[in-house]
Coordinates of C-alpha atoms in Angstrom, one line a residue:
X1 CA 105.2 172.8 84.5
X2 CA 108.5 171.6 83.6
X3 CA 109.6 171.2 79.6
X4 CA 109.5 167.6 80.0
X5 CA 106.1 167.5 81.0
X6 CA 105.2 170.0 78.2
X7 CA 107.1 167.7 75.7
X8 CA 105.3 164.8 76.9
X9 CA 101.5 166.7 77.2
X10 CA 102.2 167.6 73.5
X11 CA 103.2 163.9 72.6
X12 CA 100.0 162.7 74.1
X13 CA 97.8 165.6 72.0
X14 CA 99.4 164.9 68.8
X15 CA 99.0 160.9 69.3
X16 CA 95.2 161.7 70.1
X17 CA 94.4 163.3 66.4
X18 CA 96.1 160.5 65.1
X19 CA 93.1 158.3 64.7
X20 CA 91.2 161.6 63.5
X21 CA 93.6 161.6 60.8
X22 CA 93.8 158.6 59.3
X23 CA 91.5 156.6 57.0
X24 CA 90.8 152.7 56.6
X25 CA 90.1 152.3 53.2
X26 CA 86.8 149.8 52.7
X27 CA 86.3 147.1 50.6
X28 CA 84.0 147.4 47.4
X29 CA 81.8 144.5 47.3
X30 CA 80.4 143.2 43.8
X31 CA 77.7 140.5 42.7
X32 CA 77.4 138.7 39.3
X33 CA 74.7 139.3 37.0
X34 CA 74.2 137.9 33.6
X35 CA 72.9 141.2 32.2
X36 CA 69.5 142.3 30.7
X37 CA 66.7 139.6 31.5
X38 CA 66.2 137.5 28.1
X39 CA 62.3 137.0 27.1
X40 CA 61.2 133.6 28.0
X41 CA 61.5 130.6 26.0
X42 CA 58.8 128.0 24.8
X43 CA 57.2 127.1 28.5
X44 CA 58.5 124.3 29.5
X45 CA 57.2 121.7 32.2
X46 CA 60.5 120.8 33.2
X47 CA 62.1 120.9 36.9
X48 CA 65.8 121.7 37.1
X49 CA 68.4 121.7 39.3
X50 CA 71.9 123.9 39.0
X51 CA 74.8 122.1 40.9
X52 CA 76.9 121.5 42.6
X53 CA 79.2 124.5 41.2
X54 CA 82.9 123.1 42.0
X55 CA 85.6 126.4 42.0
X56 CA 89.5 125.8 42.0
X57 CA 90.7 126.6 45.1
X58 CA 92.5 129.8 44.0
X59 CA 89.1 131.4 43.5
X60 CA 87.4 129.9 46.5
X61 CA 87.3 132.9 48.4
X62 CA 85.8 136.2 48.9
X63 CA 88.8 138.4 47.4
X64 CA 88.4 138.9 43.6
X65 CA 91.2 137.2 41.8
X66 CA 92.1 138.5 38.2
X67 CA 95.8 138.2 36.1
X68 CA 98.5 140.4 35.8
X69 CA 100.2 138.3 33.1
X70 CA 101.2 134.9 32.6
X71 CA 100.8 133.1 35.2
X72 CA 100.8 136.1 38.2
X73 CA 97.5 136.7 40.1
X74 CA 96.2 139.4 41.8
X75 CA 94.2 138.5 44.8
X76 CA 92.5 142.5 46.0
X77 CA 92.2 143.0 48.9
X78 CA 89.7 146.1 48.7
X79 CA 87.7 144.1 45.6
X80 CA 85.5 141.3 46.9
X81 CA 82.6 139.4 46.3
X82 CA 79.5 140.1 48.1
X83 CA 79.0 136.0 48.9
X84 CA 79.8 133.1 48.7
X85 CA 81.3 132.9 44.8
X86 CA 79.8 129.5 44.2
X87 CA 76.4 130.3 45.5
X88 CA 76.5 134.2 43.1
X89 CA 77.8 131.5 39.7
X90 CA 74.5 129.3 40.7
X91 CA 72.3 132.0 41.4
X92 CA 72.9 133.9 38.6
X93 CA 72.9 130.7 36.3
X94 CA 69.9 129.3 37.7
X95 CA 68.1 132.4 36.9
X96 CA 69.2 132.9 33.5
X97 CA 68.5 129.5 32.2
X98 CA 64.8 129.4 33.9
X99 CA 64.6 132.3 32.0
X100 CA 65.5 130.7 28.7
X101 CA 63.2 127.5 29.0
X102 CA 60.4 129.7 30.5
X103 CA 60.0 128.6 33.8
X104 CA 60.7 129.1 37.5
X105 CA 61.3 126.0 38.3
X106 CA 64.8 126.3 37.9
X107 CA 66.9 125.5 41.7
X108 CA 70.4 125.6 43.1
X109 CA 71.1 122.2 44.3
X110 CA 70.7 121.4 46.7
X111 CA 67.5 122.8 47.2
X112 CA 65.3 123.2 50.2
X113 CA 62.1 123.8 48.0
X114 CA 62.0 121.2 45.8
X115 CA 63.2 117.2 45.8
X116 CA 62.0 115.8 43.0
X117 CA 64.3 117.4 40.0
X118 CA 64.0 116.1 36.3
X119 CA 67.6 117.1 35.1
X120 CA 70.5 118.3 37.5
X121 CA 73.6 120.4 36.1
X122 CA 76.6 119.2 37.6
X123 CA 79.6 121.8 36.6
X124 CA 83.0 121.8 37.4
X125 CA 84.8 125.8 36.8
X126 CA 88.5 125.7 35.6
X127 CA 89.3 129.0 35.0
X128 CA 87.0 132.3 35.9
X129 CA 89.2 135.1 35.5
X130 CA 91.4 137.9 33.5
X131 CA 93.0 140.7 33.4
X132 CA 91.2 144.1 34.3
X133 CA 90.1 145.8 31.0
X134 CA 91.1 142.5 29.3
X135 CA 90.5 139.2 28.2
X136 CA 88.2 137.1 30.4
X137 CA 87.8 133.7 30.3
X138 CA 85.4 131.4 31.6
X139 CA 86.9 127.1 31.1
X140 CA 84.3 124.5 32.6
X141 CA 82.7 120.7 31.7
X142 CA 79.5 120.0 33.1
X143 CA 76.8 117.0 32.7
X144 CA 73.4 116.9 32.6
X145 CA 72.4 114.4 34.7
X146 CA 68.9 112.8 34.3
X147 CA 67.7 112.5 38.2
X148 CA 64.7 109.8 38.1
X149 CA 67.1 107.5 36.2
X150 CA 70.7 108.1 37.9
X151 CA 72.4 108.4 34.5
X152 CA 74.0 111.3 32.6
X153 CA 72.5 112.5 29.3
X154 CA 75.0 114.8 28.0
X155 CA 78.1 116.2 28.8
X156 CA 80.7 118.9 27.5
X157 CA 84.1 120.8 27.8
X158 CA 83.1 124.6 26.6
X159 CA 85.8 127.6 27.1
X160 CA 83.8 131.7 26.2
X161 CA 85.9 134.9 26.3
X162 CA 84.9 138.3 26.5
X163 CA 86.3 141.5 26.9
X164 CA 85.9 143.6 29.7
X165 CA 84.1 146.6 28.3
X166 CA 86.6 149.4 31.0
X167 CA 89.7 148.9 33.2
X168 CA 87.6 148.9 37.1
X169 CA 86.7 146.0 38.8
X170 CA 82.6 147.0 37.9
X171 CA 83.4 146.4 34.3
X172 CA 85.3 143.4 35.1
X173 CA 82.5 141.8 37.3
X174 CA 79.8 142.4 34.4
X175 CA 82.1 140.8 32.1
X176 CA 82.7 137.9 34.1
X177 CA 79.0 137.7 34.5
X178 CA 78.6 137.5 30.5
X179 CA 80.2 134.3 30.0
X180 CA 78.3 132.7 32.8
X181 CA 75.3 134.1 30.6
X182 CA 77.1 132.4 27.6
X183 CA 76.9 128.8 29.9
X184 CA 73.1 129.1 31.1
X185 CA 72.0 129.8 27.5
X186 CA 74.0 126.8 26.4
X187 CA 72.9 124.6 29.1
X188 CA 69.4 125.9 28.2
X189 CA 69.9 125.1 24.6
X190 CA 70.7 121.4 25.6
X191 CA 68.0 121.1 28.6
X192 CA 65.1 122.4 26.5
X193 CA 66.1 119.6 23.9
X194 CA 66.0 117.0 26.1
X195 CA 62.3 115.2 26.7
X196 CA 60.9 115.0 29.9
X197 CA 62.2 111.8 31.9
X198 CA 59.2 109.3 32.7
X199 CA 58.6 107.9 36.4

């Protein structure tokens, strides 16, 4: 066998264990959770709806966006949400604040269980972000909207910060989770208050 062929024979053999050798790194995928389960409020008779949940574009995706400083994102590429960020903020709000008024009749809307809703939560997100073993900060208005009479009840501009309690993206997901915990106890705070609409 002539040297060029032995050249090229070891080329080949060498490019084969390339693919043996190399890693892809994966993604780490994360979900929001409010924290510990609260003990239930006064029952309450009431049927809620959570939504729609409107994100800035910069967060509408499934990369997890935090700050580096001023006004500098980081968008990771190996750091993503599980879902659909919109549907993991309702989710975990819904929960928490059927939680607080002591019932189960709590719904993302739209729902596909239930039509008939007492109050709806509409909420618009600002800002959901920070820096990574930092300040987060969670900015947002929402209304209450009373359903059977087409006319909103209450509505408010609320900012919560937090720290996030290490530097990783798992401490920085719990904290983010936190101050939605801060929002549903609020909105269940104003809901609970509220008497149940007639018709």
């Amino acid at each position: 066998m002539s040297s060029r062929h032995l050249l090229l024979s070891a080329i080949l053999a060498l490019a084969g264990l390339l693919p043996a050798c190399t890693t892809t790194r994966q993604a780490d995928f994360y979900m929001l959770d409010a924290g510990n389960r609260v003990s239930p409020g006064t029952p309450s008779q009431l049927v809620v709806a959570i939504g729609p949940v409107d994100l800035p574009q910069y967060l509408d995706r499934p990369h997890i966006v935090s700050r580096t400083g001023g006004n500098r994102l980081r968008v990771d590429e190996f750091n993503r949400w599980a879902g659909s960020l919109e549907e993991d903020i309702t989710r975990v709000l819904t929960r928490r604040v059927g939680d607080r008024l002591g019932t189960l009749r709590v719904y993302g809307y739209p729902s596909r269980v239930v039509a008939d809703t007492d109050y709806r939560v509409a909420i618009d997100v600002r800002v959901f972000d920070g820096v990574l073993g930092g300040e987060v900060v969670l900015e947002t208005s929402w209304a209450v909207i009373d359903d059977r009479a087409g006319r909103v009840v209450q509505t408010r501009q609320v900012a919560y910060r937090g720290v996030a309690q290490g530097s990783d993206y798992d401490a920085y997901a719990a904290a983010l989770g936190a101050l939605l915990g801060q929002l549903a106890d609020e909105l269940a705070a104003v809901i609970g208050d509220l008497p149940r609409p007639s018709g």
